[in-house]
Amino acid sequence: MTAQSRDELRSALLTGLRQAATALFIMAVPVFLLTTNVRLAFDSLALYRFGFEQYDVTSTTGLSMDQLMDVATEIRDYFNSPDELLDVQVTLAGEVRPLFNERETLHMQDVKGLVRAVHAVQMLSGLYLLGYAAVVLAYGRWRGARAVARRLALGCVSAVALLAVGGLASLVGFDQLFYSFHVISFAAGTWTFDPRYNYLTRLFTEEFFMQAALIVAAAVILEALAIAAAALAAMKWLSRRGQS
């Protein structure tokens, strides 16, 4: 291989790596926005309260709203703790007892694994976005800043498109999406419950999850539009400054 051939190969490899890194940056934008909002949803006591009030959970469980919010707080804290199993004690008919049975507790352990995976993906995608932007800015300065803003805007447009489609799909066929998600995410037989004999599906109905999914989708879309608008404004400002 001649020196010229080696240079051409090296140039082609570098170009491919730059293109792959850029594509990954654009894809990381919707991933980061989605995982951030999913994480916020799991941590939002206001969202739990909304579900309890919207679907009259006090009637279906026999628990007061104060008790339900205590349960929600324990679940929220469990997802952010090193505890292996969830242990929620409530007072029902004057007796202190565990709220969840063994199958429910084991299912919540599986859910916690998914929540931790969301945390990890959020962190990794956020670090990649910051690292990529830092490298491009370091080497490109004003031109690099415009490139980062343009690619950020493209990532936000991708997020809007993906979440808009996902939101429409949820409205049309959420029950099938919900079922498919559980089939993919959990072992067979570990996530089906009879609401007459458990509290988990009475606390968190399928309708609640549909509302939560739509809220997350709407939040991502609004945030992406705001970031895209800011990125486009930054591109215009940087272009003017680069010409001055």
Short mmCIF file of C-alpha atoms in Angstrom, two decimals:
data_model
loop_
_atom_site.label_atom_id
_atom_site.label_comp_id
_atom_site.label_asym_id
_atom_site.label_seq_id
_atom_site.Cartn_x
_atom_site.Cartn_y
_atom_site.Cartn_z
CA MET A 1 0.00 0.00 0.00
CA THR A 2 1.39 3.36 -1.04
CA ALA A 3 1.62 6.38 1.23
CA GLN A 4 -1.14 8.04 -0.80
CA SER A 5 -3.41 5.00 -0.37
CA ARG A 6 -2.79 4.98 3.36
CA ASP A 7 -3.65 8.67 3.56
CA GLU A 8 -6.83 8.13 1.59
CA LEU A 9 -7.82 5.21 3.81
CA ARG A 10 -7.09 7.21 6.94
CA SER A 11 -9.12 10.13 5.60
CA ALA A 12 -12.04 7.84 4.74
CA LEU A 13 -11.96 6.27 8.21
CA LEU A 14 -11.89 9.66 9.93
CA THR A 15 -14.76 10.87 7.78
CA GLY A 16 -16.76 7.76 8.65
CA LEU A 17 -16.06 8.18 12.35
CA ARG A 18 -17.09 11.85 12.25
CA GLN A 19 -20.32 10.98 10.46
CA ALA A 20 -21.07 8.17 12.91
CA ALA A 21 -20.35 10.44 15.88
CA THR A 22 -22.64 13.12 14.45
CA ALA A 23 -25.45 10.65 13.77
CA LEU A 24 -25.11 9.33 17.32
CA PHE A 25 -25.27 12.88 18.69
CA ILE A 26 -28.50 13.57 16.80
CA MET A 27 -30.02 10.29 18.01
CA ALA A 28 -28.88 10.94 21.58
CA VAL A 29 -31.02 14.10 21.77
CA PRO A 30 -34.44 12.35 21.74
CA VAL A 31 -33.05 9.54 23.90
CA PHE A 32 -31.88 12.01 26.55
CA LEU A 33 -35.11 14.02 26.49
CA LEU A 34 -37.27 10.90 26.71
CA THR A 35 -35.32 9.21 29.50
CA THR A 36 -35.14 12.47 31.46
CA ASN A 37 -38.90 12.91 31.35
CA VAL A 38 -39.58 9.26 32.12
CA ARG A 39 -37.31 9.60 35.15
CA LEU A 40 -39.11 12.76 36.23
CA ALA A 41 -42.46 10.99 35.83
CA PHE A 42 -41.40 8.14 38.10
CA ASP A 43 -40.25 10.69 40.69
CA SER A 44 -43.31 12.97 40.41
CA LEU A 45 -45.64 12.70 43.39
CA ALA A 46 -47.93 15.17 41.60
CA LEU A 47 -48.38 12.63 38.80
CA TYR A 48 -49.17 9.88 41.30
CA ARG A 49 -51.76 12.10 42.96
CA PHE A 50 -53.27 12.96 39.58
CA GLY A 51 -53.73 9.26 38.86
CA PHE A 52 -55.20 8.52 42.27
CA GLU A 53 -57.71 11.36 41.93
CA GLN A 54 -58.50 10.79 38.26
CA TYR A 55 -59.31 7.10 38.69
CA ASP A 56 -60.88 7.27 42.18
CA VAL A 57 -58.27 5.00 43.74
CA THR A 58 -59.48 5.81 47.25
CA SER A 59 -62.69 3.93 46.47
CA THR A 60 -61.06 0.93 44.77
CA THR A 61 -58.45 0.43 47.51
CA GLY A 62 -60.14 1.63 50.68
CA LEU A 63 -57.11 3.83 51.40
CA SER A 64 -57.36 7.54 52.12
CA MET A 65 -55.58 10.03 49.90
CA ASP A 66 -53.03 10.64 52.65
CA GLN A 67 -52.33 6.90 52.80
CA LEU A 68 -52.08 6.71 49.02
CA MET A 69 -49.57 9.54 48.95
CA ASP A 70 -47.54 7.82 51.65
CA VAL A 71 -47.53 4.71 49.45
CA ALA A 72 -46.50 6.80 46.43
CA THR A 73 -43.65 8.33 48.42
CA GLU A 74 -42.40 4.90 49.49
CA ILE A 75 -42.53 3.64 45.90
CA ARG A 76 -40.68 6.74 44.65
CA ASP A 77 -38.05 6.35 47.33
CA TYR A 78 -37.72 2.62 46.60
CA PHE A 79 -36.84 3.27 42.96
CA ASN A 80 -34.04 5.57 44.11
CA SER A 81 -32.74 3.39 46.94
CA PRO A 82 -30.43 0.36 47.12
CA ASP A 83 -33.23 -1.71 48.71
CA GLU A 84 -33.82 -4.99 46.89
CA LEU A 85 -37.51 -5.41 47.75
CA LEU A 86 -40.36 -2.97 48.32
CA ASP A 87 -42.01 -3.22 51.73
CA VAL A 88 -45.04 -0.95 52.12
CA GLN A 89 -47.03 -1.25 55.35
CA VAL A 90 -50.54 0.24 55.57
CA THR A 91 -53.39 0.24 58.06
CA LEU A 92 -56.51 -1.47 56.69
CA ALA A 93 -59.56 -2.20 58.85
CA GLY A 94 -57.51 -1.27 61.91
CA GLU A 95 -54.77 -3.77 61.09
CA VAL A 96 -51.21 -2.96 59.98
CA ARG A 97 -50.33 -5.22 57.04
CA PRO A 98 -48.18 -5.31 53.90
CA LEU A 99 -49.96 -3.67 50.98
CA PHE A 100 -48.38 -5.83 48.27
CA ASN A 101 -48.22 -9.61 48.07
CA GLU A 102 -45.12 -11.56 47.07
CA ARG A 103 -45.83 -11.56 43.31
CA GLU A 104 -46.45 -7.82 43.33
CA THR A 105 -43.26 -7.23 45.29
CA LEU A 106 -41.22 -9.29 42.84
CA HIS A 107 -42.79 -7.46 39.91
CA MET A 108 -41.84 -4.14 41.45
CA GLN A 109 -38.28 -5.44 41.74
CA ASP A 110 -38.35 -6.04 37.97
CA VAL A 111 -39.78 -2.57 37.40
CA LYS A 112 -36.98 -1.12 39.51
CA GLY A 113 -34.48 -2.81 37.19
CA LEU A 114 -36.07 -1.01 34.24
CA VAL A 115 -36.05 2.28 36.11
CA ARG A 116 -32.34 1.87 36.84
CA ALA A 117 -31.75 1.12 33.14
CA VAL A 118 -33.54 4.37 32.27
CA HIS A 119 -31.28 6.22 34.72
CA ALA A 120 -28.19 4.69 33.10
CA VAL A 121 -29.29 5.51 29.54
CA GLN A 122 -30.12 9.07 30.57
CA MET A 123 -26.70 9.53 32.11
CA LEU A 124 -24.81 7.97 29.18
CA SER A 125 -26.72 9.92 26.54
CA GLY A 126 -26.28 13.17 28.48
CA LEU A 127 -22.55 12.59 28.88
CA TYR A 128 -22.22 11.81 25.18
CA LEU A 129 -24.05 15.01 24.23
CA LEU A 130 -21.79 17.07 26.47
CA GLY A 131 -18.60 15.28 25.34
CA TYR A 132 -19.40 15.57 21.64
CA ALA A 133 -20.28 19.25 21.96
CA ALA A 134 -17.09 19.94 23.93
CA VAL A 135 -14.89 18.27 21.29
CA VAL A 136 -16.58 20.02 18.35
CA LEU A 137 -16.42 23.39 20.11
CA ALA A 138 -12.76 22.88 21.01
CA TYR A 139 -11.75 22.16 17.43
CA GLY A 140 -14.23 24.28 15.52
CA ARG A 141 -14.83 27.35 17.70
CA TRP A 142 -17.48 29.56 16.01
CA ARG A 143 -17.95 27.15 13.14
CA GLY A 144 -18.12 24.28 15.62
CA ALA A 145 -20.69 26.12 17.72
CA ARG A 146 -22.91 26.56 14.65
CA ALA A 147 -22.52 22.87 13.84
CA VAL A 148 -23.49 21.83 17.37
CA ALA A 149 -26.54 24.13 17.30
CA ARG A 150 -27.62 22.79 13.91
CA ARG A 151 -27.26 19.15 14.99
CA LEU A 152 -29.02 19.87 18.27
CA ALA A 153 -31.93 21.32 16.30
CA LEU A 154 -32.00 18.22 14.07
CA GLY A 155 -32.07 16.00 17.16
CA CYS A 156 -34.97 18.00 18.56
CA VAL A 157 -36.90 17.73 15.29
CA SER A 158 -36.32 13.96 15.42
CA ALA A 159 -37.64 13.91 18.99
CA VAL A 160 -40.80 15.78 18.00
CA ALA A 161 -41.45 13.43 15.08
CA LEU A 162 -40.85 10.28 17.13
CA LEU A 163 -42.92 11.36 20.11
CA ALA A 164 -45.74 12.70 17.94
CA VAL A 165 -46.00 9.30 16.25
CA GLY A 166 -45.71 7.55 19.61
CA GLY A 167 -48.41 9.74 21.12
CA LEU A 168 -50.79 9.03 18.25
CA ALA A 169 -50.07 5.32 18.54
CA SER A 170 -50.88 5.48 22.25
CA LEU A 171 -54.22 7.13 21.55
CA VAL A 172 -55.15 4.59 18.89
CA GLY A 173 -53.87 1.34 20.39
CA PHE A 174 -52.37 1.84 23.82
CA ASP A 175 -53.70 -1.47 25.14
CA GLN A 176 -51.71 -3.41 22.53
CA LEU A 177 -48.59 -1.27 23.10
CA PHE A 178 -48.94 -1.76 26.85
CA TYR A 179 -49.28 -5.52 26.44
CA SER A 180 -46.33 -5.74 24.02
CA PHE A 181 -44.14 -3.69 26.37
CA HIS A 182 -44.81 -6.11 29.22
CA VAL A 183 -44.23 -9.18 27.04
CA ILE A 184 -40.84 -7.78 25.98
CA SER A 185 -39.79 -6.40 29.37
CA PHE A 186 -40.90 -9.07 31.85
CA ALA A 187 -40.87 -12.85 32.12
CA ALA A 188 -44.16 -14.57 31.30
CA GLY A 189 -46.46 -14.98 34.28
CA THR A 190 -44.76 -12.33 36.42
CA TRP A 191 -46.83 -9.29 35.42
CA THR A 192 -50.44 -10.49 35.17
CA PHE A 193 -52.59 -9.83 38.24
CA ASP A 194 -56.21 -10.23 39.26
CA PRO A 195 -57.31 -6.80 40.54
CA ARG A 196 -59.69 -8.49 42.98
CA TYR A 197 -56.74 -9.89 44.93
CA ASN A 198 -53.98 -7.31 44.56
CA TYR A 199 -53.48 -3.61 45.07
CA LEU A 200 -50.88 -2.86 42.41
CA THR A 201 -53.29 -2.76 39.47
CA ARG A 202 -55.81 -0.84 41.55
CA LEU A 203 -53.20 1.81 42.37
CA PHE A 204 -51.89 2.06 38.81
CA THR A 205 -54.47 1.29 36.16
CA GLU A 206 -53.75 0.90 32.45
CA GLU A 207 -55.58 4.19 31.90
CA PHE A 208 -53.20 5.89 34.31
CA PHE A 209 -50.21 4.61 32.36
CA MET A 210 -51.74 5.88 29.11
CA GLN A 211 -52.21 9.34 30.62
CA ALA A 212 -48.66 9.28 32.00
CA ALA A 213 -47.27 8.26 28.59
CA LEU A 214 -49.13 11.11 26.89
CA ILE A 215 -47.89 13.59 29.50
CA VAL A 216 -44.30 12.43 28.96
CA ALA A 217 -44.70 12.64 25.17
CA ALA A 218 -46.16 16.16 25.40
CA ALA A 219 -43.35 17.28 27.72
CA VAL A 220 -40.67 15.95 25.37
CA ILE A 221 -42.31 17.64 22.36
CA LEU A 222 -42.59 21.01 24.13
CA GLU A 223 -39.01 20.83 25.41
CA ALA A 224 -37.68 19.79 22.01
CA LEU A 225 -39.49 22.66 20.28
CA ALA A 226 -38.11 25.14 22.81
CA ILE A 227 -34.54 23.80 22.47
CA ALA A 228 -34.81 23.75 18.66
CA ALA A 229 -35.98 27.38 18.65
CA ALA A 230 -33.08 28.36 20.91
CA ALA A 231 -30.62 26.43 18.72
CA LEU A 232 -31.87 28.14 15.55
CA ALA A 233 -31.60 31.53 17.23
CA ALA A 234 -28.07 30.68 18.31
CA MET A 235 -27.17 29.67 14.74
CA LYS A 236 -28.34 33.05 13.42
CA TRP A 237 -26.44 34.93 16.12
CA LEU A 238 -23.28 32.91 15.53
CA SER A 239 -23.51 33.46 11.77
CA ARG A 240 -23.71 37.22 12.25
CA ARG A 241 -20.85 37.20 14.74
CA GLY A 242 -18.74 35.05 12.44
CA GLN A 243 -19.21 37.54 9.63
CA SER A 244 -18.35 40.56 11.76
#
